[in-house]
Structure formats: C-alpha cells, structure tokens
CSV table of N, CA and C in Angstrom, one decimal:
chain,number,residue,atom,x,y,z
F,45,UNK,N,53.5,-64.8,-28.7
F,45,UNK,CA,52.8,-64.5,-30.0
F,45,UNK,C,51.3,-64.2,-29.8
F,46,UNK,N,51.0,-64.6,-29.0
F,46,UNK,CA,49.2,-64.3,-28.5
F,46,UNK,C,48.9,-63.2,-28.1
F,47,UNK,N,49.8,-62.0,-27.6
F,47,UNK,CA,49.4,-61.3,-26.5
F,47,UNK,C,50.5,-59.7,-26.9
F,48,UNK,N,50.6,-58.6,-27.3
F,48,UNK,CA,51.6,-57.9,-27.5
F,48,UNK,C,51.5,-57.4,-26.0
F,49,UNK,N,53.0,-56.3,-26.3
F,49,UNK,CA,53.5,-56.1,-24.9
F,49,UNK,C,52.8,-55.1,-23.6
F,50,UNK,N,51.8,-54.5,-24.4
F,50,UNK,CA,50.9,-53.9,-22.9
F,50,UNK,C,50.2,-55.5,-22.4
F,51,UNK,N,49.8,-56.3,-23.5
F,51,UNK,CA,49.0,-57.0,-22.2
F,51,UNK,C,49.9,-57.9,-21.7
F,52,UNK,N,51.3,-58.3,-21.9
F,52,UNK,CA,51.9,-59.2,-21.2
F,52,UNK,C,52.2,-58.7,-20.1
F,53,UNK,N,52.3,-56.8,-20.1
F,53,UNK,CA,52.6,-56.4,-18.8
F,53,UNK,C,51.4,-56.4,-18.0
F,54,UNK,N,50.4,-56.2,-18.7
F,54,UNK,CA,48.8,-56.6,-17.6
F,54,UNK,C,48.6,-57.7,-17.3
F,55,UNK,N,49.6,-59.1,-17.9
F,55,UNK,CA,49.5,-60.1,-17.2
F,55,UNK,C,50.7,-60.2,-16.0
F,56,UNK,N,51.5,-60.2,-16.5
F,56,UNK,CA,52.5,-60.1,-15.1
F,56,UNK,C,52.3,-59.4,-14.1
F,57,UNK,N,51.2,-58.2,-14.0
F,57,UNK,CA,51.3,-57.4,-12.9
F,57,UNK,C,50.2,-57.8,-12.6
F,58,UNK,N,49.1,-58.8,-12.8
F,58,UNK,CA,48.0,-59.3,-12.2
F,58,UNK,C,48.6,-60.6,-11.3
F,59,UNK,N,49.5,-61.4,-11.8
F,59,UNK,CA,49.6,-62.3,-11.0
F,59,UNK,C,50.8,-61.8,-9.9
F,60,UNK,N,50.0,-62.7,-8.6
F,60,UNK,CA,51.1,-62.4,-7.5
F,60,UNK,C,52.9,-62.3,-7.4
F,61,UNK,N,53.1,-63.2,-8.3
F,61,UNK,CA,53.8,-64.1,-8.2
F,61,UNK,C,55.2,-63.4,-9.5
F,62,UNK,N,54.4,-62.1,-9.7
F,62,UNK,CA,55.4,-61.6,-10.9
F,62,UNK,C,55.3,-59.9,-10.8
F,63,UNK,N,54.3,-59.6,-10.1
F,63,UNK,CA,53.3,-58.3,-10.1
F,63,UNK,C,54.7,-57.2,-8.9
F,64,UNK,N,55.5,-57.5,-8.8
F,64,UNK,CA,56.7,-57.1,-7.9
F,64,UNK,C,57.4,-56.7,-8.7
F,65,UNK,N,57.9,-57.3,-10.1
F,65,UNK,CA,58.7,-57.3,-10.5
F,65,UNK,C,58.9,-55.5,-12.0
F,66,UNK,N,60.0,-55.2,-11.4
F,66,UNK,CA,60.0,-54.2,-12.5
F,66,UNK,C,59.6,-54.3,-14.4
F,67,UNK,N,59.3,-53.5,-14.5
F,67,UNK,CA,58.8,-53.6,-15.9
F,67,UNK,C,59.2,-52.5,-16.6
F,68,UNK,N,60.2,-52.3,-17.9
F,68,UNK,CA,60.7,-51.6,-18.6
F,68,UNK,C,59.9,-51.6,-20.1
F,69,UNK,N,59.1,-50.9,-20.3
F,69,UNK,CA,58.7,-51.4,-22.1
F,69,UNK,C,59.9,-50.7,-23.0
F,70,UNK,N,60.1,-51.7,-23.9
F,70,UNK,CA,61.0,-51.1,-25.0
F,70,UNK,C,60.2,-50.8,-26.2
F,71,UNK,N,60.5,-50.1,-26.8
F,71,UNK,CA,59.3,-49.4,-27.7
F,71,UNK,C,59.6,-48.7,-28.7
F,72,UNK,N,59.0,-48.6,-30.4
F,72,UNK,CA,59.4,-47.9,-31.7
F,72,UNK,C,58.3,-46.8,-31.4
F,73,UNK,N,57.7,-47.2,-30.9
F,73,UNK,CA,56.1,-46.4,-30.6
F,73,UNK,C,56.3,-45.2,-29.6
F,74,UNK,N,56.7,-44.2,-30.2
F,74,UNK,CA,57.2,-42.7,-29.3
F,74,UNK,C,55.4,-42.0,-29.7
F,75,UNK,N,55.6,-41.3,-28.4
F,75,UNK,CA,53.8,-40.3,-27.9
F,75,UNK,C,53.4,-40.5,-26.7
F,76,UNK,N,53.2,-38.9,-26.4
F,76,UNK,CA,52.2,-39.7,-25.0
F,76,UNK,C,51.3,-40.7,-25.2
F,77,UNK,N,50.5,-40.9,-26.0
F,77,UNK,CA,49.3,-41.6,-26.1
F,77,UNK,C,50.3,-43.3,-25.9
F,78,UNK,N,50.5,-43.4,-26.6
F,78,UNK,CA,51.4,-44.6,-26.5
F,78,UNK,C,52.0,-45.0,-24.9
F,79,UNK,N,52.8,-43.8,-24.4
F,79,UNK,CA,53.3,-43.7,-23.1
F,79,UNK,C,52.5,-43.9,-22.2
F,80,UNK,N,51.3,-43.5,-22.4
F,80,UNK,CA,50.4,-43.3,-21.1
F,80,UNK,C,49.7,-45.2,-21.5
F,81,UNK,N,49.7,-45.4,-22.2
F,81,UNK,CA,49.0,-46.9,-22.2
F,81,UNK,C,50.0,-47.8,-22.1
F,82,UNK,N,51.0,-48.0,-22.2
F,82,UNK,CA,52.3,-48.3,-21.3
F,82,UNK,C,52.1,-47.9,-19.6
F,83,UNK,N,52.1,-47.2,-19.2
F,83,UNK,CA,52.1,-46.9,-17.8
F,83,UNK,C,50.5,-47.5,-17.0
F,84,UNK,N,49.4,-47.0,-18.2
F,84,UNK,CA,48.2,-47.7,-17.2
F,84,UNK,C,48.3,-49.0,-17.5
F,85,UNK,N,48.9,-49.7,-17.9
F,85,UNK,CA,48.8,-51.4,-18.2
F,85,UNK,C,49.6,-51.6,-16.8
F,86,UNK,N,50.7,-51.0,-16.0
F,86,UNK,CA,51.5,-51.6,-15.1
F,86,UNK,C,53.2,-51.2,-15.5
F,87,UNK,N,53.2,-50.6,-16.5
F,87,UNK,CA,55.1,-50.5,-17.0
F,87,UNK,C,55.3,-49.5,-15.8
F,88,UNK,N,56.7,-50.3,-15.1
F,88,UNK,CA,57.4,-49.0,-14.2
F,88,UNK,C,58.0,-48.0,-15.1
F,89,UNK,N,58.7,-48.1,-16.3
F,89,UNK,CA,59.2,-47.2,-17.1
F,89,UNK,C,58.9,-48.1,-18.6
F,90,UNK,N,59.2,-46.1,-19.5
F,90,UNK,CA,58.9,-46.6,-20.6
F,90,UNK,C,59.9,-46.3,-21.5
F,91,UNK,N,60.4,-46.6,-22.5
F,91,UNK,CA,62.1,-46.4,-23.5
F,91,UNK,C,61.7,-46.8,-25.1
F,92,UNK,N,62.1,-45.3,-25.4
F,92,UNK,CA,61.8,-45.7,-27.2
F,92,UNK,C,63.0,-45.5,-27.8
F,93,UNK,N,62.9,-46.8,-28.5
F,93,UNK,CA,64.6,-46.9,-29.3
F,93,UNK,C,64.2,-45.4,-30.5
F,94,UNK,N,65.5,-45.1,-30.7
F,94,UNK,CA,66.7,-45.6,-30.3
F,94,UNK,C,67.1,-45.1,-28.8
F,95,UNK,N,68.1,-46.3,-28.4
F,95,UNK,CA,68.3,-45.2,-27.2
F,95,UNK,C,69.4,-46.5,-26.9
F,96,UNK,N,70.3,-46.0,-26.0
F,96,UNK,CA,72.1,-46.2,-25.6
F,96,UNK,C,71.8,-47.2,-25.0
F,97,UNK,N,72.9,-48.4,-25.0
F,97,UNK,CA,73.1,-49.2,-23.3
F,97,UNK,C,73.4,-48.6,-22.6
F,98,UNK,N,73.9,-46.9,-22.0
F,98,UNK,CA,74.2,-47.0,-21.1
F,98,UNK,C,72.3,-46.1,-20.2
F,99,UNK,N,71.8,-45.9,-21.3
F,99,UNK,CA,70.5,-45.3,-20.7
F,99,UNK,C,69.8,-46.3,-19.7
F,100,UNK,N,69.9,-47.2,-21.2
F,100,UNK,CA,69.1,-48.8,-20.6
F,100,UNK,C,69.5,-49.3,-19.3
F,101,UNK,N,71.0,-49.4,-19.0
F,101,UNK,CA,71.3,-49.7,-17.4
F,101,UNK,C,71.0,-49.0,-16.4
F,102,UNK,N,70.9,-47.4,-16.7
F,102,UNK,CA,70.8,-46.7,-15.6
F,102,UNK,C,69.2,-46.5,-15.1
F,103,UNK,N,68.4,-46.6,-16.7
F,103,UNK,CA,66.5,-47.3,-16.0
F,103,UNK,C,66.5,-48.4,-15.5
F,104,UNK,N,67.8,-49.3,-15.5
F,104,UNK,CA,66.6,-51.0,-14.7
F,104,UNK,C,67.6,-50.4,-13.3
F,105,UNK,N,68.9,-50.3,-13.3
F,105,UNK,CA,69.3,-49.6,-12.0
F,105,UNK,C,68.1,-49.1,-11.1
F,106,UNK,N,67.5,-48.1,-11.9
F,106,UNK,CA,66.9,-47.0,-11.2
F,106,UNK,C,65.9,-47.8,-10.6
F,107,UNK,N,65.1,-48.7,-11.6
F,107,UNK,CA,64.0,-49.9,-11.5
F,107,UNK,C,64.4,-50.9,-10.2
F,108,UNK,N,65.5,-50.9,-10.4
F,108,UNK,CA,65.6,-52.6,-9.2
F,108,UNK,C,65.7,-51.2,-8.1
F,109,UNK,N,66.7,-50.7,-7.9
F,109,UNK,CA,66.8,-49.3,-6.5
F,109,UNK,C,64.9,-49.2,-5.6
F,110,UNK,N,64.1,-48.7,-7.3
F,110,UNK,CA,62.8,-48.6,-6.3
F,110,UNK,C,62.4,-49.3,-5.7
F,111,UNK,N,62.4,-50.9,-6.8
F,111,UNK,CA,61.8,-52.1,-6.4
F,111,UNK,C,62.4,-52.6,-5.0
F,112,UNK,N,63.4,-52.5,-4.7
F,112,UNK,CA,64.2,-52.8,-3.6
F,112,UNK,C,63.6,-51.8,-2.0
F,113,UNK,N,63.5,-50.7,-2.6
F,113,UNK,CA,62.5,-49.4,-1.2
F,113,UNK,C,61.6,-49.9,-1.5
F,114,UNK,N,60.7,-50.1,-2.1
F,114,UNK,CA,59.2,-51.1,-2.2
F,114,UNK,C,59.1,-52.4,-1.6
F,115,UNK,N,60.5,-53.0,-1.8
F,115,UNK,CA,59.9,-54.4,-1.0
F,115,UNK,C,60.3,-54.2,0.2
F,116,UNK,N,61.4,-52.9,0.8
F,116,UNK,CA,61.6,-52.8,2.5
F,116,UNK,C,60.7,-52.1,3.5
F,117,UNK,N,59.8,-51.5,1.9
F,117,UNK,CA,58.6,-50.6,2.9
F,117,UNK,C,57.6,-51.6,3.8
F,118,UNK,N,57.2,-52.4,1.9
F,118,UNK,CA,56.5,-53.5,2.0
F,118,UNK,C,56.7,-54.6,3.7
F,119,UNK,N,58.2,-54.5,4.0
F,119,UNK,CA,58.4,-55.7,5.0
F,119,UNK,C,58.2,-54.6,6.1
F,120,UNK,N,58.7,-53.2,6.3
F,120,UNK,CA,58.4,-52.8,7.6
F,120,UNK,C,56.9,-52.5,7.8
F,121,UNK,N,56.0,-52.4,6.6
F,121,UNK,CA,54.7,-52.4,7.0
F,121,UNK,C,54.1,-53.7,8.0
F,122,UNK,N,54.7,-55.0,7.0
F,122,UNK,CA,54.0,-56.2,7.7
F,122,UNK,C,54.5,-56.3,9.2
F,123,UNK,N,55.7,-55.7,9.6
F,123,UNK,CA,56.6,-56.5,10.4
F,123,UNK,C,55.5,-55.0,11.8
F,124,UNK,N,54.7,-54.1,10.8
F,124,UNK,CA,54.2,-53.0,11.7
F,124,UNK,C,52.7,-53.8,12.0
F,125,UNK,N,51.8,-54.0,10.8
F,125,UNK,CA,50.7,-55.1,10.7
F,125,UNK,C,50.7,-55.7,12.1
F,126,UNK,N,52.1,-56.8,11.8
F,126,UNK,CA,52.7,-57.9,13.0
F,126,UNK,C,52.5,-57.6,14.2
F,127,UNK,N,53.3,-56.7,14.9
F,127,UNK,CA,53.4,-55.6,15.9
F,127,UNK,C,51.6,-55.2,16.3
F,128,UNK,N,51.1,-55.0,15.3
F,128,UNK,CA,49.9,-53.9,16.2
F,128,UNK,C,48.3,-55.5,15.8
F,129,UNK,N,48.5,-55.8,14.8
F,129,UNK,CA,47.8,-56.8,15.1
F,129,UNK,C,48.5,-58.0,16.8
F,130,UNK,N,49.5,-58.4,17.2
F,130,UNK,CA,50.0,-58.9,18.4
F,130,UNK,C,49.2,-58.4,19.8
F,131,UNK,N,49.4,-56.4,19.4
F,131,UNK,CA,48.6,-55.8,20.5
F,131,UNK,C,47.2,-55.6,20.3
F,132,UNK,N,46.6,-55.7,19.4
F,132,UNK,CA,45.5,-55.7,19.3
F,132,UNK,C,45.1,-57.5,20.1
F,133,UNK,N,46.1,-58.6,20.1
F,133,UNK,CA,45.1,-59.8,20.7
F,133,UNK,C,45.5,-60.1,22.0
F,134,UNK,N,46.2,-58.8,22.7
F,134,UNK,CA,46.4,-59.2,24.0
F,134,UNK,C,45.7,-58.0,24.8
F,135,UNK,N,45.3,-57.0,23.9
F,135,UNK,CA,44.4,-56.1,24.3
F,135,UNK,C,43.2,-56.7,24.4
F,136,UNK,N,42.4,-57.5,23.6
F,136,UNK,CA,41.3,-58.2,23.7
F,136,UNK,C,41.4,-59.4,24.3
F,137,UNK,N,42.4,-60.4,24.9
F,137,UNK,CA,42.6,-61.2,25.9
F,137,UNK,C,42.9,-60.3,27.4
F,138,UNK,N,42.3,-59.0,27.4
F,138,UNK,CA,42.5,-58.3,28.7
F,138,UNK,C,41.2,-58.2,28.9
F,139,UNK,N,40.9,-57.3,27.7
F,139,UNK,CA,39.1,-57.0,27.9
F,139,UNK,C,38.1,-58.2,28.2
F,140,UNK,N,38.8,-59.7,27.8
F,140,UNK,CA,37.8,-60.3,28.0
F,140,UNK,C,37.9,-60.6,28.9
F,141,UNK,N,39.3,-60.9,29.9
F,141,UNK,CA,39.8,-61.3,31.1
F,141,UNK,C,38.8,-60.0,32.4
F,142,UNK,N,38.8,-58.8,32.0
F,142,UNK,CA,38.4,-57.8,32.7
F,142,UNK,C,36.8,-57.9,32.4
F,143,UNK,N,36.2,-58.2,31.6
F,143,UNK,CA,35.0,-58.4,31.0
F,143,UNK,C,34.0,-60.0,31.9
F,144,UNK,N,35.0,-60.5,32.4
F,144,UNK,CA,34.5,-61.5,32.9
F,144,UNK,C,34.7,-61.6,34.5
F,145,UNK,N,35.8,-60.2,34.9
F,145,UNK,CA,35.9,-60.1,36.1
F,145,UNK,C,34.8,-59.2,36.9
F,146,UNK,N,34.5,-58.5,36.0
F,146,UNK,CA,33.4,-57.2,36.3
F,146,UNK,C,32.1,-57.5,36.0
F,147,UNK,N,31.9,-58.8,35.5
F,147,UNK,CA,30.4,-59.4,35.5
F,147,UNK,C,30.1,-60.3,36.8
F,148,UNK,N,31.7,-60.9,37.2
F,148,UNK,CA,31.1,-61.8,38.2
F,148,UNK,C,31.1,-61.0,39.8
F,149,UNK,N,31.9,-59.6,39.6
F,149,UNK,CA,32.0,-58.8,41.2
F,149,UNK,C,30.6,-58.1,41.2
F,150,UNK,N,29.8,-57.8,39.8
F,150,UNK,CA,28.5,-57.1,40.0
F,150,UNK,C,27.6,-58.0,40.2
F,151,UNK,N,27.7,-59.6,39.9
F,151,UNK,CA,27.2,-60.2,40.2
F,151,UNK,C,26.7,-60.8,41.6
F,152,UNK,N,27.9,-60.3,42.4
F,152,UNK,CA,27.8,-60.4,44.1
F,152,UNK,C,26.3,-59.8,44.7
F,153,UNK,N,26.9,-58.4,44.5
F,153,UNK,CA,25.8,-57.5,45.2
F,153,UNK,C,24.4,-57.5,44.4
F,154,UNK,N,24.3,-57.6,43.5
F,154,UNK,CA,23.1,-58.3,43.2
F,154,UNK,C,22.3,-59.4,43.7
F,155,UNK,N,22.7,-60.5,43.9
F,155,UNK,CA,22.5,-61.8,44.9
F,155,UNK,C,22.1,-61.6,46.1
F,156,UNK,N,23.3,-60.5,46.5
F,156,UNK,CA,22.5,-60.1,47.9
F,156,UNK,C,21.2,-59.1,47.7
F,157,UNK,N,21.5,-58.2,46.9
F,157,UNK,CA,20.1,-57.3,46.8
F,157,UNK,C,18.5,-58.0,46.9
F,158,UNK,N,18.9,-59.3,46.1
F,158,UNK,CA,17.6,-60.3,46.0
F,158,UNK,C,17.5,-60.7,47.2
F,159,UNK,N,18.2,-61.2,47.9
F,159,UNK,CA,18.3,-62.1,49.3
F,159,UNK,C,17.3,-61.1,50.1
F,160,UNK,N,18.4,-60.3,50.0
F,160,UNK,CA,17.5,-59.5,51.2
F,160,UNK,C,16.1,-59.4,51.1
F,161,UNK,N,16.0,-58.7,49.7
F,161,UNK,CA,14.6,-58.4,49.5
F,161,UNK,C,13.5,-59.3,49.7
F,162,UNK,N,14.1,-60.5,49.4
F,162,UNK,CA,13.0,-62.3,49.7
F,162,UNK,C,13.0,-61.8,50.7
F,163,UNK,N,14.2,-62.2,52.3
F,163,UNK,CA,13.8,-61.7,53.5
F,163,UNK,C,12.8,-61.2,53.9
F,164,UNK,N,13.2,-59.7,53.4
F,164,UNK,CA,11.8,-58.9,53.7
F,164,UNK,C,10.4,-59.2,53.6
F,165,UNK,N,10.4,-59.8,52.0
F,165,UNK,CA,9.1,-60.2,51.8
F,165,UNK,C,8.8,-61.6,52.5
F,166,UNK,N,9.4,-62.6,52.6
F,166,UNK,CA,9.0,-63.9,53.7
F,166,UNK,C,9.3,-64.1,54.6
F,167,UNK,N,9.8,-63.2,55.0
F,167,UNK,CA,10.5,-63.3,56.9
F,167,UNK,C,9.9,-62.5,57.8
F,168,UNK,N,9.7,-62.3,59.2
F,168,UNK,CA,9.1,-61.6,60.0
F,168,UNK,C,10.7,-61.0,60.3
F,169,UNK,N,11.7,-60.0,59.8
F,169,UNK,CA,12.7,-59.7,60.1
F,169,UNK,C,12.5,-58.2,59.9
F,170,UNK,N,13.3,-57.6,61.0
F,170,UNK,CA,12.7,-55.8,61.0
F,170,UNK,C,13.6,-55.3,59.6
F,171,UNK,N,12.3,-54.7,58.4
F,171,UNK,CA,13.0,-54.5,57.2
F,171,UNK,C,14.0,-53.2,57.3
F,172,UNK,N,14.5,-52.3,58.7
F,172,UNK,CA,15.7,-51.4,58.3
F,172,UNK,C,16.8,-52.1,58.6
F,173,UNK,N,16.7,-53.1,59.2
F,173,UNK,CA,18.3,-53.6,58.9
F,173,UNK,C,18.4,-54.0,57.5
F,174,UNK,N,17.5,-54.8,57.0
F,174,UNK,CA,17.5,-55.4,55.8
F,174,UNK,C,17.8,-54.6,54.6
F,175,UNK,N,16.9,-53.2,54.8
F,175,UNK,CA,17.1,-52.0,54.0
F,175,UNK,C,18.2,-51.3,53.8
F,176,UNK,N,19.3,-51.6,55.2
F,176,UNK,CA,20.3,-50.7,55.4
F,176,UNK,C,21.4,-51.6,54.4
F,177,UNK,N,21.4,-53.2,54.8
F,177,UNK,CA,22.0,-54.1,54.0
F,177,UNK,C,22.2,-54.0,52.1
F,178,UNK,N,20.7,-53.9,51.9
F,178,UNK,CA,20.2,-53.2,50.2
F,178,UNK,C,21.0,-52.3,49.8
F,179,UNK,N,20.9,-51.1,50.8
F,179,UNK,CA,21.7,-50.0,50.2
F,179,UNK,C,22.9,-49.7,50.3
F,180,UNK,N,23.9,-50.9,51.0
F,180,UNK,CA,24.7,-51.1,51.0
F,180,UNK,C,25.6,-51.9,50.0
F,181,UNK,N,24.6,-53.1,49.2
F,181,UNK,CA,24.8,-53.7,48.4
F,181,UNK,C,24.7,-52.4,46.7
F,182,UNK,N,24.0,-51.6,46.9
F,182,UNK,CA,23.9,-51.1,45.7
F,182,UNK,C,24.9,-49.7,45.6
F,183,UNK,N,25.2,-49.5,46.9
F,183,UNK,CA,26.5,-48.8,46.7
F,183,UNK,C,27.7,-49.6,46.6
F,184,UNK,N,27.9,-50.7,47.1
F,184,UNK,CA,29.5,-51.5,46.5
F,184,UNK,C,28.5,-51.5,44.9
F,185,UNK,N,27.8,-51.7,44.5
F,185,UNK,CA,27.5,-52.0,42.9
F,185,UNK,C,27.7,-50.8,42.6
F,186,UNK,N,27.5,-49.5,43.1
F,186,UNK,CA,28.2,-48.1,42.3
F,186,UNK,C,29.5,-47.9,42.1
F,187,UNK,N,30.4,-48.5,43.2
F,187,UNK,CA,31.6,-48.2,43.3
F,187,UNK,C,32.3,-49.5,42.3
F,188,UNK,N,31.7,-50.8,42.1
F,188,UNK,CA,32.5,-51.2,41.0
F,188,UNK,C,32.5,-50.6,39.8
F,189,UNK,N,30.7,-50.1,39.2
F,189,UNK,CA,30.6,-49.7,38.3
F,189,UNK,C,31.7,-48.7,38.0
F,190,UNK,N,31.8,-47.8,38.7
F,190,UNK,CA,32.6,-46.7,38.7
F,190,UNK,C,33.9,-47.0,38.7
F,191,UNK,N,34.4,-48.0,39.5
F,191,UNK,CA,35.9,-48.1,38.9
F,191,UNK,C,36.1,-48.7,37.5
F,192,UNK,N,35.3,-49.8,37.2
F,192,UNK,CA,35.0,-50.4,35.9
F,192,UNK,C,35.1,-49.0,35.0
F,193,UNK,N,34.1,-48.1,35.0
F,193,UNK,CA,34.6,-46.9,34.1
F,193,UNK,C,36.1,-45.9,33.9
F,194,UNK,N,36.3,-46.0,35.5
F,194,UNK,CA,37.8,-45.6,35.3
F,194,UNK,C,38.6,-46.2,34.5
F,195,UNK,N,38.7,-47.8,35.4
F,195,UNK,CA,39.8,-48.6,34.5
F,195,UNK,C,39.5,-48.7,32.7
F,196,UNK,N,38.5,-48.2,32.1
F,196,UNK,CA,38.1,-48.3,30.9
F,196,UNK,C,38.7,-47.0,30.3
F,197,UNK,N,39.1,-46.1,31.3
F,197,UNK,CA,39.3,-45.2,30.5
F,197,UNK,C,40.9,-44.8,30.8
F,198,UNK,N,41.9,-45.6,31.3
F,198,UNK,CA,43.2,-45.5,31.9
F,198,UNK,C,43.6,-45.1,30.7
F,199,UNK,N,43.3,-46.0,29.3
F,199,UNK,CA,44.4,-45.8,28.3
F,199,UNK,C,44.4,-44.5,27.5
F,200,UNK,N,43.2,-43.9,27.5
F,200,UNK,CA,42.2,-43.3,26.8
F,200,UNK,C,43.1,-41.6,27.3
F,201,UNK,N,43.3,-41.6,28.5
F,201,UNK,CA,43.8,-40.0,28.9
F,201,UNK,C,45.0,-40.5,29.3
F,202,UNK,N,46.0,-39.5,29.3
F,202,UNK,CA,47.4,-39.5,29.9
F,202,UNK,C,46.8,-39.7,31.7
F,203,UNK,N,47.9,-40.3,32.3
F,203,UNK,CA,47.7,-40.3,33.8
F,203,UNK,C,48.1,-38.9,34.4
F,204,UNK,N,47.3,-38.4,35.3
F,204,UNK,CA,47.8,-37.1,36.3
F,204,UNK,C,48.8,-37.5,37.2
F,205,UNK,N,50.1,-36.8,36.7
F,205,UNK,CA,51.2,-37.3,37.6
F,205,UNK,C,50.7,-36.1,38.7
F,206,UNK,N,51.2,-36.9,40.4
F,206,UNK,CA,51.5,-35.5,41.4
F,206,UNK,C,52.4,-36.7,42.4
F,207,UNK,N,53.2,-35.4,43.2
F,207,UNK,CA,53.8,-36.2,44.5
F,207,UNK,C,53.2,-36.7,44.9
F,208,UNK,N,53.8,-37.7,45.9
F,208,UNK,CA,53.7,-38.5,46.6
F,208,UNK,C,54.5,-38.7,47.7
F,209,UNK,N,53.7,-38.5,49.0
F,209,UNK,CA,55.0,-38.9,50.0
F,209,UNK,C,54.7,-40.3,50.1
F,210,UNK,N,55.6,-40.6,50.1
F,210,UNK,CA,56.7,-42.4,50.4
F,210,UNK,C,56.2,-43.3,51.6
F,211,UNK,N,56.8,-42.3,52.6
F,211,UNK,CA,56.5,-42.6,54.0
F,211,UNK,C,55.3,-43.1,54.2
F,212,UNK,N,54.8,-42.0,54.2
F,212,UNK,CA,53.1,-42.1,54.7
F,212,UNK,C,52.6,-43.2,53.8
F,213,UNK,N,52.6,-43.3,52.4
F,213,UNK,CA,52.4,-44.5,51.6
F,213,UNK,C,52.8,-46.0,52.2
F,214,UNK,N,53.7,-45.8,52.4
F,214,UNK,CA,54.3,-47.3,53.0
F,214,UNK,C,53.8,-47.1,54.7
C-alpha cells in the first residue's frame, strides 16, 4: 500500500536477494510512456489487460527460460572468474619463486665483483688476475641477466619449434 508497482519493482531489483528474479508488470496503463517506465524501473516484461491466460503463461515461460540462460551464463562466468583467478595465483607464486631466485644468483657475482676489487685495492696482488676474475664475474652477471629476460618472455611468444637429433642430444 506504500509503494505502487514501478517502485516495488525498483525495490526488488535493488536487493540481492530478489534482483534475479523475473518481473512481469500487469497493467490498465497501455503507452510507450508508461511501457518505457516499466522497463527502466527493472520489469523483464510488460502486459496490459486485457490479455488471455494463455499469453500470460507463455511471458513467465519465456521469463523463467531467460532467467534460467542468465543464471547458467552467470555460473559459467564465475566457474571462468574461478579458473583464471586460480592461474592468475600460481602464476604469481612462480614470479615470486623466480623473483627470489634471480636476486640471489645476481647476487653471487656481485660479492665477488666487490671482493676482488677490495683485493686490488688492499692487497699487493697482481691486479690482471684480479681483473680477469671481475670480468668474469660480470659476464656470468650478463648471462643470468639475459636468461632472466628470456625466461620472462617464454609465455609472451610462441616457442620456435625445429629438429632435433636424439642421438647426439642424449
């Protein structure tokens, strides 16, 4: 008695918990103008008496049919959600895993790069060995860098398939 029937349907379609449910207005009130404020409030369909029982079955038919592809879309979206949120947290339990591996192998040659270099500077030690050691340490630091970028980019491009002999492999 509070509320006529556009806003009961803007209440039912606000709350969760009803906002699913099909909505037929029955109505003396024939016009677009009428029709169209029926449809923006939330009505799935709209029906102006007079009109048959058999019309009236074949609109909530038609009503439950969509509601029913609505709620199957609705479940293979989540169950897709499900699915790609899952790989999204084992994609980020890799990157951190790989993220934590490639800080502590760049962290090697680094250690040594300082070492040496103290040497050099506080040791009476002939600095081309020392030198040759440095630039050895800063090439393994190019070559992780660089695989680090490969492996970053595995997923990113298709792999180049080519033969392979077996043999010689093994």
């Amino acid at each position: 008695p509070r509320m006529n029937g556009h806003e009961l349907v803007g209440a039912l379609k606000q709350d969760p918990g009803t906002a699913r449910i099909p909505v037929i207005l029955i109505t003396a009130r024939a016009g677009e103008e009428s029709m169209a404020e029926g449809f923006e409030t939330g009505a799935d369909d709209y029906l102006v008496k007079p009109f048959t029982g058999r019309e009236l079955l074949l609109r909530i038919n038609a009503q439950l049919r969509i509601s029913q592809l609505r709620n199957q879309v609705a479940q293979q979206l989540e169950k897709e959600v499900e699915a790609r949120t899952h790989d999204l947290m084992r994609a980020n339990k890799e990157l951190e895993s790989f993220s934590y591996v490639t800080s502590h192998d760049l962290q090697e040659p680094l250690r040594k790069i300082q070492m040496f270099i103290d040497r050099i500077l506080n040791e009476n030690e002939p600095p081309e060995l020392l030198l040759r050691k440095i630039n050895e340490s800063a090439a393994r630091m190019r070559q992780l860098i660089q695989s680090m970028l490969t492996y970053s980019r595995i997923g990113q491009t298709p792999p180049e398939l080519a033969e392979v002999d077996r043999k010689s492999v093994v």
